[in-house]
GROMACS .gro file of C-alpha atoms in nm:
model
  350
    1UNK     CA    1  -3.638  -2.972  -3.841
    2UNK     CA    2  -3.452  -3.033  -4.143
    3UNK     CA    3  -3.311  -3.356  -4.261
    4UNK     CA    4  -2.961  -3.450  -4.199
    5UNK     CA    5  -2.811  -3.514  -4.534
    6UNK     CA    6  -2.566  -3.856  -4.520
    7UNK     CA    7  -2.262  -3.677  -4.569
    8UNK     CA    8  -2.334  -3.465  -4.253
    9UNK     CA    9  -2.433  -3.826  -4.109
   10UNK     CA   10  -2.078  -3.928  -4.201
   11UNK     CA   11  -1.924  -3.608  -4.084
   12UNK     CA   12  -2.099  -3.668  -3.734
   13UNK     CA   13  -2.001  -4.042  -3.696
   14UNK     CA   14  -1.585  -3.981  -3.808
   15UNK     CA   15  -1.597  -3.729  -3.570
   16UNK     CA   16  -1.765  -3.839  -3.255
   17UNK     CA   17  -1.627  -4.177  -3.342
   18UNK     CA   18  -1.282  -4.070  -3.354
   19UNK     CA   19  -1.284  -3.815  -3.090
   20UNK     CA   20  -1.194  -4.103  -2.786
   21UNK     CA   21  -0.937  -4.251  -3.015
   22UNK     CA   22  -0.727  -3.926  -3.077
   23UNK     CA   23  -0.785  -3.849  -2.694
   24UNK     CA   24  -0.631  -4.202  -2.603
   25UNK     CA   25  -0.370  -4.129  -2.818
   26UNK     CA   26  -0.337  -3.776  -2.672
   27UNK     CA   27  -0.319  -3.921  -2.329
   28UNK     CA   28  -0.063  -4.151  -2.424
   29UNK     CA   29   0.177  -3.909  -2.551
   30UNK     CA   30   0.134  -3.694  -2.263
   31UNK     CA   31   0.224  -3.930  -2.021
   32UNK     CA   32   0.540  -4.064  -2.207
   33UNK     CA   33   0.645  -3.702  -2.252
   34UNK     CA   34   0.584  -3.621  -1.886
   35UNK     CA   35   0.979  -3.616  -1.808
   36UNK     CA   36   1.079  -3.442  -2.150
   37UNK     CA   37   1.051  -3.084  -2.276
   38UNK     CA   38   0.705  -2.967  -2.287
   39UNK     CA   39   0.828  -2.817  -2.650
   40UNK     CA   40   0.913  -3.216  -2.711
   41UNK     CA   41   0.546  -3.294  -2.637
   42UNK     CA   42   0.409  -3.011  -2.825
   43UNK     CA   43   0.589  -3.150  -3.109
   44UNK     CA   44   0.440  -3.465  -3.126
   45UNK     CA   45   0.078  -3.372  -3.053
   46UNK     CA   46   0.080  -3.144  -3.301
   47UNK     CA   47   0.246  -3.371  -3.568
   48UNK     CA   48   0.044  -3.698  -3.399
   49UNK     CA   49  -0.304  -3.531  -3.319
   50UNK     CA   50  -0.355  -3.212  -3.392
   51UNK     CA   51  -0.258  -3.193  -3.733
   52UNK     CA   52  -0.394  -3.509  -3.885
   53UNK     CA   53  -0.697  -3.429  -3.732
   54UNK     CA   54  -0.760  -3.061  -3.820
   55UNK     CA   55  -0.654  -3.210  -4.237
   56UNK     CA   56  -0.903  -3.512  -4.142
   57UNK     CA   57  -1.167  -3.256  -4.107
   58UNK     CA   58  -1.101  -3.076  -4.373
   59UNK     CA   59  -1.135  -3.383  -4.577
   60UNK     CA   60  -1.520  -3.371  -4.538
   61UNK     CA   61  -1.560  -2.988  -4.487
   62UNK     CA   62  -1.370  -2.883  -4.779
   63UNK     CA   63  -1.310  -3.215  -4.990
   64UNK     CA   64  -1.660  -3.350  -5.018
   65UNK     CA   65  -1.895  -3.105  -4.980
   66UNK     CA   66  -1.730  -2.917  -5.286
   67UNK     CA   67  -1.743  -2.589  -5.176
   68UNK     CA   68  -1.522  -2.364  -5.368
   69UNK     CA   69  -1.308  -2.140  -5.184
   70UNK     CA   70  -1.184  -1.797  -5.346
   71UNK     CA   71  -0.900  -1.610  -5.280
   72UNK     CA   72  -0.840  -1.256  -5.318
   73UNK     CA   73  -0.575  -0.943  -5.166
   74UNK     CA   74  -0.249  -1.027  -5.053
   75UNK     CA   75  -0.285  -1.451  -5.024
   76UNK     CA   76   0.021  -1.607  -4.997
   77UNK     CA   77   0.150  -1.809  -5.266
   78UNK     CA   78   0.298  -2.103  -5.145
   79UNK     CA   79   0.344  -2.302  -4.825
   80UNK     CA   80   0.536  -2.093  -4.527
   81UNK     CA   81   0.465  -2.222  -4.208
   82UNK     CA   82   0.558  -1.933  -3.998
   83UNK     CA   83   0.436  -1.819  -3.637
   84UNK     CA   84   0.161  -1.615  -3.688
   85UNK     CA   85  -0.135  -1.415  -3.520
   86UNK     CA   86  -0.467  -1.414  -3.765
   87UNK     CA   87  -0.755  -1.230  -3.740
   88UNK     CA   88  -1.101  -1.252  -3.872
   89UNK     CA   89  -1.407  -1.104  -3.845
   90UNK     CA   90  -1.645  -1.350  -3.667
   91UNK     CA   91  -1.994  -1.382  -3.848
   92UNK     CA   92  -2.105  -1.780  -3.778
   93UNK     CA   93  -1.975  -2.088  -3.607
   94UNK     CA   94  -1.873  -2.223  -3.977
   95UNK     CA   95  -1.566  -1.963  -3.951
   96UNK     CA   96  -1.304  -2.243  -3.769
   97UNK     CA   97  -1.364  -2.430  -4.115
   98UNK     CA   98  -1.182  -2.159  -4.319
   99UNK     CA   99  -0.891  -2.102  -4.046
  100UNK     CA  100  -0.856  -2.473  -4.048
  101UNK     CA  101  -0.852  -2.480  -4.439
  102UNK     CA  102  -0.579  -2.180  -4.460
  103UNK     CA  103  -0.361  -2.324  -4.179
  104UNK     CA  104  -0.395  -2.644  -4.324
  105UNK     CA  105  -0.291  -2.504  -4.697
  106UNK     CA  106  -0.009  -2.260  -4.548
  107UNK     CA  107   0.128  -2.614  -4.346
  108UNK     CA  108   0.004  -2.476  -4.017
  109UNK     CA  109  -0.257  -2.758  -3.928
  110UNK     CA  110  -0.089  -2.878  -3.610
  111UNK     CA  111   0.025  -2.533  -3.507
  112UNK     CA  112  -0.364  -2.373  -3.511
  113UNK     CA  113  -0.433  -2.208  -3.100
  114UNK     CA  114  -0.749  -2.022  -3.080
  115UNK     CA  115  -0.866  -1.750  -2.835
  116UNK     CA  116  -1.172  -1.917  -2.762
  117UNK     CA  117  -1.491  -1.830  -2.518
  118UNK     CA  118  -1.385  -1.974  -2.108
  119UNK     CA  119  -1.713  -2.228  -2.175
  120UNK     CA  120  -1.585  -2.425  -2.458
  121UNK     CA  121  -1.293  -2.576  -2.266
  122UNK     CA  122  -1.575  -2.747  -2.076
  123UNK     CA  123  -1.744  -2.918  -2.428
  124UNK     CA  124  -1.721  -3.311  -2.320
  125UNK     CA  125  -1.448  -3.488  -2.433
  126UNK     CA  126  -1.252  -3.234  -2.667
  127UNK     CA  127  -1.275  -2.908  -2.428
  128UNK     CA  128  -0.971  -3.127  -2.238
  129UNK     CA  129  -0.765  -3.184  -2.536
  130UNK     CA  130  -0.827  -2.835  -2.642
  131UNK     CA  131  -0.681  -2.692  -2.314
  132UNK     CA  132  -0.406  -2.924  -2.323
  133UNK     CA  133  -0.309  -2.838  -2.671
  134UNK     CA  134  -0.286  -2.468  -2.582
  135UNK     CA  135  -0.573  -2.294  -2.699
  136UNK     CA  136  -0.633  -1.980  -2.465
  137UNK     CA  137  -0.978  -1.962  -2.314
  138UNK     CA  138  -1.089  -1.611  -2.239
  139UNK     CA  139  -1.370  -1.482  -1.977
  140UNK     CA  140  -1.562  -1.195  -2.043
  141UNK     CA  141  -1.467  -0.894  -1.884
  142UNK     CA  142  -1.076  -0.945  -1.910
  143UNK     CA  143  -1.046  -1.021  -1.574
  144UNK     CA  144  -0.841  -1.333  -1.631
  145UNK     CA  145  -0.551  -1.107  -1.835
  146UNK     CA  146  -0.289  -1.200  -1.614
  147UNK     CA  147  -0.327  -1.592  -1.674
  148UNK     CA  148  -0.355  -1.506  -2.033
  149UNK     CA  149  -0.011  -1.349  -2.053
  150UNK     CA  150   0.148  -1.581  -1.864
  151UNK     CA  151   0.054  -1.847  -2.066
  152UNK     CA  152   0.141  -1.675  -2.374
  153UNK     CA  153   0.538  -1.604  -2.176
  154UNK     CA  154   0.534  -2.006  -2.175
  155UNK     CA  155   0.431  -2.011  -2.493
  156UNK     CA  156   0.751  -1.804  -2.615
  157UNK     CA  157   0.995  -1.964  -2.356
  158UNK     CA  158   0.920  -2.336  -2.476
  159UNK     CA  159   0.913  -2.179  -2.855
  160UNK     CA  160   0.627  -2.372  -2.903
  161UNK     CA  161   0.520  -2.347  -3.298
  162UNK     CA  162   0.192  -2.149  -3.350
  163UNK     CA  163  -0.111  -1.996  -3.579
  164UNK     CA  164  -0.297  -1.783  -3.299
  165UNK     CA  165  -0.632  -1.738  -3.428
  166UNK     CA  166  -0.813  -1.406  -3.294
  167UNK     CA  167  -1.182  -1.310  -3.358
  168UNK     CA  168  -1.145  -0.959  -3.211
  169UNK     CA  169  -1.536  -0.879  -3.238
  170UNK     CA  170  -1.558  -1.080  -2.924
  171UNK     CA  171  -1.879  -1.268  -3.063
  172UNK     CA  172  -2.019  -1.361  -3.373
  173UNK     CA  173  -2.174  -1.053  -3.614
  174UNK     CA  174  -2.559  -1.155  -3.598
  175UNK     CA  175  -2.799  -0.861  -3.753
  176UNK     CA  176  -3.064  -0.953  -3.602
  177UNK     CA  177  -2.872  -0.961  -3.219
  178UNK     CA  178  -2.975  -0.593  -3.095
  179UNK     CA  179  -2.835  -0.639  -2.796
  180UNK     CA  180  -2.505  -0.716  -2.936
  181UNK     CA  181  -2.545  -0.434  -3.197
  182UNK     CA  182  -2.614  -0.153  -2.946
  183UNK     CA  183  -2.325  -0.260  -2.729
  184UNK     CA  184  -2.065  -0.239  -3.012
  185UNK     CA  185  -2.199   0.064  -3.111
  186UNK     CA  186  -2.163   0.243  -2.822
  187UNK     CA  187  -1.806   0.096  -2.755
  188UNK     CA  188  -1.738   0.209  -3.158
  189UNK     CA  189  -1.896   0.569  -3.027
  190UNK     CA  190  -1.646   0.572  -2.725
  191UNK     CA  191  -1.333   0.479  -2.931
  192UNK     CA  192  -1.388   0.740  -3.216
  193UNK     CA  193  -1.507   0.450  -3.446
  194UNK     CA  194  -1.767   0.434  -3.716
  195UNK     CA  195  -2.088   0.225  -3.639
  196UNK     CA  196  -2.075  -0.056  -3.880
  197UNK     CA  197  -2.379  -0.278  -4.018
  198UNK     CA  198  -2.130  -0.561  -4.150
  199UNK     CA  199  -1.943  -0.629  -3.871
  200UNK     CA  200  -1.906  -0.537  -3.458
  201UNK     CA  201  -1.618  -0.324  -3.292
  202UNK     CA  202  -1.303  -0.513  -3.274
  203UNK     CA  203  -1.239  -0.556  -2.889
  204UNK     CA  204  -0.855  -0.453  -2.920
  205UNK     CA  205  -0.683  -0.631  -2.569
  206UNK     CA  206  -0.636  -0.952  -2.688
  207UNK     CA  207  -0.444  -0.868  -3.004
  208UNK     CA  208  -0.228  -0.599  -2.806
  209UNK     CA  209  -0.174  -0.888  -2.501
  210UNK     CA  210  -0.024  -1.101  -2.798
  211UNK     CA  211   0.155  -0.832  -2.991
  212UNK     CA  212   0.310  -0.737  -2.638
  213UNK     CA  213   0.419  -1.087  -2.515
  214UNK     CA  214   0.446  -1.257  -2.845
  215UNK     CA  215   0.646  -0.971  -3.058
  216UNK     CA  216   0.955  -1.117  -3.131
  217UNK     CA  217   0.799  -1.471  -3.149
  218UNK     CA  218   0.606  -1.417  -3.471
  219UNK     CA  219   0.674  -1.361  -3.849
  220UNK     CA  220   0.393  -1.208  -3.998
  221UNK     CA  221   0.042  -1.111  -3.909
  222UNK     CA  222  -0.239  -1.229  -4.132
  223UNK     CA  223  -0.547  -1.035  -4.185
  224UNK     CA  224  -0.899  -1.195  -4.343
  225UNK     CA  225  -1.220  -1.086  -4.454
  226UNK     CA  226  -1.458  -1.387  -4.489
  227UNK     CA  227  -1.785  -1.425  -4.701
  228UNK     CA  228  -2.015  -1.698  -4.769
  229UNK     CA  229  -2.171  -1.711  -5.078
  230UNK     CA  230  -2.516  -1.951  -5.071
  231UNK     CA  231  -2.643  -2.184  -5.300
  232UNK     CA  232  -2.885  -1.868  -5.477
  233UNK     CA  233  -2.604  -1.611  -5.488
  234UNK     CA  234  -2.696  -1.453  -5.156
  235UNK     CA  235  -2.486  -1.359  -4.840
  236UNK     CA  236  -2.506  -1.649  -4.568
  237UNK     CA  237  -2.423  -1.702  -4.201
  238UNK     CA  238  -2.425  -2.061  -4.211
  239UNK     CA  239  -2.380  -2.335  -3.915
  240UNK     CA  240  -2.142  -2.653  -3.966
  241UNK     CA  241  -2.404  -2.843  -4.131
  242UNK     CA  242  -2.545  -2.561  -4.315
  243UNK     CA  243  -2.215  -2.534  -4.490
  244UNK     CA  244  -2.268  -2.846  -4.622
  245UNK     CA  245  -2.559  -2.815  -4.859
  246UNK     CA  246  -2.609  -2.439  -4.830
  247UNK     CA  247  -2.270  -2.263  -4.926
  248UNK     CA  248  -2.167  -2.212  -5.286
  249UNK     CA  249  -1.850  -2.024  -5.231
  250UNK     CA  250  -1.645  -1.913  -4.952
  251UNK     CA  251  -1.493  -1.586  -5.073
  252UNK     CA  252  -1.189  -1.481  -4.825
  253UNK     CA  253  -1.004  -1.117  -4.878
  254UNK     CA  254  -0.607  -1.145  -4.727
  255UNK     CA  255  -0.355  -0.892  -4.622
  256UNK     CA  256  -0.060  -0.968  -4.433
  257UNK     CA  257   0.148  -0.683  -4.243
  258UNK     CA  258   0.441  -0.771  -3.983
  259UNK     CA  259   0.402  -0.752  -3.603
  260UNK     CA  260   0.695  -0.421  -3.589
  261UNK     CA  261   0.405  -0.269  -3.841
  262UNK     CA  262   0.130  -0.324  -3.602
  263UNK     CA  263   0.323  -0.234  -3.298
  264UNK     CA  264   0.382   0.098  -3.507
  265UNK     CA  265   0.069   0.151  -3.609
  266UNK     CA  266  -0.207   0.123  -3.258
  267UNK     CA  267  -0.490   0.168  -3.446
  268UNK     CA  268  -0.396  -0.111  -3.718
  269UNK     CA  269  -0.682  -0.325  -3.614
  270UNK     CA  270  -0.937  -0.035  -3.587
  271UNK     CA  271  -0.761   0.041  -3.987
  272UNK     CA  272  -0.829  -0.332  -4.030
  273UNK     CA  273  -1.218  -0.356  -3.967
  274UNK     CA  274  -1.286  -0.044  -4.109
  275UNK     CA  275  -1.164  -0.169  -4.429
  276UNK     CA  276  -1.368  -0.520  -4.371
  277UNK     CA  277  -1.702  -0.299  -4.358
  278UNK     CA  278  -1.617  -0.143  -4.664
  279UNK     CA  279  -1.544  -0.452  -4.850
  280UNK     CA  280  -1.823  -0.621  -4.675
  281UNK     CA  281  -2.082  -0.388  -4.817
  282UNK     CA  282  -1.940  -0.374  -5.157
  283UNK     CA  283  -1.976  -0.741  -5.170
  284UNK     CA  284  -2.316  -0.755  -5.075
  285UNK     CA  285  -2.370  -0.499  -5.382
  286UNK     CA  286  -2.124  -0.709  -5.608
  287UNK     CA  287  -2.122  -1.072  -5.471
  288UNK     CA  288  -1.708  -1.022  -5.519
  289UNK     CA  289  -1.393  -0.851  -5.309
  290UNK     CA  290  -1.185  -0.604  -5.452
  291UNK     CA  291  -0.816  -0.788  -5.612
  292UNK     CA  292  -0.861  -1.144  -5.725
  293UNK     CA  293  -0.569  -1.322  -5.621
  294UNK     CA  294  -0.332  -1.445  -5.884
  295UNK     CA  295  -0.378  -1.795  -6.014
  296UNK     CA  296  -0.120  -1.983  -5.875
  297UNK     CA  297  -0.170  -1.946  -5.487
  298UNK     CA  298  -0.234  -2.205  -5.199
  299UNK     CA  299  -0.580  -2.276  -5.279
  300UNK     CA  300  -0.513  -2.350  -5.619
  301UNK     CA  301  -0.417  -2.704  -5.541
  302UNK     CA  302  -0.645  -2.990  -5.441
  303UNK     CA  303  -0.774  -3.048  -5.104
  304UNK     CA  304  -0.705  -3.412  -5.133
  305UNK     CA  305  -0.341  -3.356  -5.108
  306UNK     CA  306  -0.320  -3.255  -4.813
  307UNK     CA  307  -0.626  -3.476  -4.650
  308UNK     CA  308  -0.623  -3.871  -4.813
  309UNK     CA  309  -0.270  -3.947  -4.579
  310UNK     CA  310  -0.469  -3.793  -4.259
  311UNK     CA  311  -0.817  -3.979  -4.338
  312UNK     CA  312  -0.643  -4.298  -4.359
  313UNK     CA  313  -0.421  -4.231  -4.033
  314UNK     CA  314  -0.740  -4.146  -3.845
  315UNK     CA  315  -0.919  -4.469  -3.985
  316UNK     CA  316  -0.612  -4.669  -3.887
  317UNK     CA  317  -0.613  -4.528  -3.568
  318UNK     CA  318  -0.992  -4.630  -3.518
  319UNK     CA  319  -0.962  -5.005  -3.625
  320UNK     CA  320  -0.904  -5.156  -3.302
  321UNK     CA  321  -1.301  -5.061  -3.301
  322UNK     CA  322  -1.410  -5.263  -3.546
  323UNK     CA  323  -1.183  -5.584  -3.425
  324UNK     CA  324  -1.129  -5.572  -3.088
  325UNK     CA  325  -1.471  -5.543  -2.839
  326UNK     CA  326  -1.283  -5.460  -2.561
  327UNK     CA  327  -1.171  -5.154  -2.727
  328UNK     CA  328  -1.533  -5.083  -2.812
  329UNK     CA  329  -1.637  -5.144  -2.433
  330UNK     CA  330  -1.312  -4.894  -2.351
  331UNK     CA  331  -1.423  -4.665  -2.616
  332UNK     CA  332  -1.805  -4.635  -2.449
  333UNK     CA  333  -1.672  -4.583  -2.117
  334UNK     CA  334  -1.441  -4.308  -2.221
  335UNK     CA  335  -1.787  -4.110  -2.362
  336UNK     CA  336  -1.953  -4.195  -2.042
  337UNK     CA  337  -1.701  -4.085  -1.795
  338UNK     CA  338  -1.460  -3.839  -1.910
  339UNK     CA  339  -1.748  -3.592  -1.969
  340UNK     CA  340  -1.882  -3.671  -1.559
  341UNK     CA  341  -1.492  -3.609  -1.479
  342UNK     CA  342  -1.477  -3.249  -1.649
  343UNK     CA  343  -1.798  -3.162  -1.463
  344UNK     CA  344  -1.646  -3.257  -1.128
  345UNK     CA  345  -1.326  -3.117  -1.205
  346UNK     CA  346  -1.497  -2.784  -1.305
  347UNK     CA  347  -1.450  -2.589  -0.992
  348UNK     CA  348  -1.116  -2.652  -0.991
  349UNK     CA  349  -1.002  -2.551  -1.359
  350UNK     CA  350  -0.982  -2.228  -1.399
   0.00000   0.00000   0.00000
């Protein structure tokens, strides 16, 4: 295998080493907050955990392995932290690094909820937090659409802040998955939609589910087209580490439309991948999107802005470790057990 490079060393160790201390501190605020407002609790984990984390991340992803990020289309132009569904098109697991750089640049870091696959809330130690936090975990098949929209009416009754992330292809675009290919193709076929070679069929029930439950909740509706650009100039689907050492540039096309436009328009999202395969294959000709954004835009500015305060928070947080070996012995047990107790708990958690 290859060689793991010491900033990916570093990377590994801030953030399994942190991961019990942000859950202790997640714990605690839930329980104080037990009597209050859930929105009351929501505020603080996002503001105490959340946030600083997602930033703290993006101190290493972004900040040190000096990957240049280019913007181009409609990007906004300053900082507007607004309720917002976006949507991507889903090529690699890399892809939460660019949501978490854009929320974190548009001041949405402790606001980010995913759609995410029903198996992740099960990863040890974070799947918890993740649940808790609000991210909505979806089963294949839709057959859990009822829970989903009742968590999303909860969602709008508690007015709880949010950046819904969607990757409406269902799974990641891999070339080489035929399986995958011939499934979206025959979906596209059924639906009156092209068969693409850049990206799969958007699956269009999630989006609608949030559109429908979520309308009035939301601002805008934020629509982007990522590329990686390796090290040689080629096209890349790269894995957390591989971004590291292998990605050059991350080129991301933006347009923006409101919810009342989408809710207008029901094939908007059919509209919107059709134009990512166009732009898709013109960049593999080109190695560039169409529209350069304007200079002064939200990833003009320096990472480190927004990620020195929340590197030092999360170091703070993790002293007791260094001083204290009762908090090491606490922090060992907590990667022991918590993991056993989300196996046990698993037929239970739906």
């Amino acid at each position: 295998g290859s060689k793991e490079s010491p900033l990916s060393s570093g990377i590994n160790a801030e953030y399994g080493g942190s991961g019990p201390c942000y859950l202790w501190l997640w714990f605690s605020i839930r329980l104080l907050t037990l009597p209050c407002p859930k929105r009351l609790y929501h505020k603080l984990e996002q503001f105490l955990c959340w946030g600083p984390y997602q930033r703290m991340c993006m101190f290493f992803m972004e900040g040190l392995s000096g990957v240049k990020f280019k913007a181009y289309g409609d990007v906004p132009l300053k900082k507007d932290p607004v309720n917002a569904l976006l949507v991507a098109n889903h090529q690699c697991v890399s892809d939460w690094i660019i949501v978490d750089s854009f929320a974190m640049r548009l001041g949405n870091a402790g606001y980010i909820h995913f759609f995410a696959k029903n198996a992740l809330k099960y990863v040890p130690l974070f799947g918890i937090y993740w649940h808790q936090h609000g991210l909505i975990f979806v089963k294949r098949g839709n057959n859990n659409i009822k829970f989903i929209r009742q968590q999303l009416k909860d969602k709008k009754k508690n007015n709880i802040p949010m950046l819904m992330t969607l990757f409406p292809e269902g799974t990641r675009f891999n070339p080489n998955n035929q399986t995958a290919l011939e499934k979206s193709h025959a979906y596209a076929r059924s639906m009156d939609f092209p068969e693409c070679t850049k990206v799969l069929t958007p699956r269009v029930t999630g989006a609608n589910v949030f559109i429908e439950e979520l309308g009035d909740h939301l601002k805008k509706i934020f629509d982007l087209t990522i590329a990686y650009e390796g090290i040689n100039g080629e096209m890349i689907r790269p894995d957390t580490l591989e971004f590291l050492d292998k990605v050059k540039t991350v080129h991301i096309h933006f347009q923006q439309m409101t919810v009342e436009e989408a809710a207008k328009n029901k094939t908007w999202l059919f509209d919107s991948f059709k134009k990512k395969e166009e732009i898709l294959v013109e960049f593999e000709k080109t190695g560039s999107f169409p529209n350069p954004a304007e200079e002064n835009n939200i990833y003009s500015w320096s990472v480190y802005r927004e990620t020195l305060i929340p590197l030092l928070y999360t170091v703070l947080l993790c002293s007791p470790l260094v001083f204290s070996k009762k908090a090491r012995n606490a922090w060992l047990q907590t990667v022991l057990i918590v993991p056993i107790l989300q196996l046990l708990a698993k037929p239970l958690w739906k």
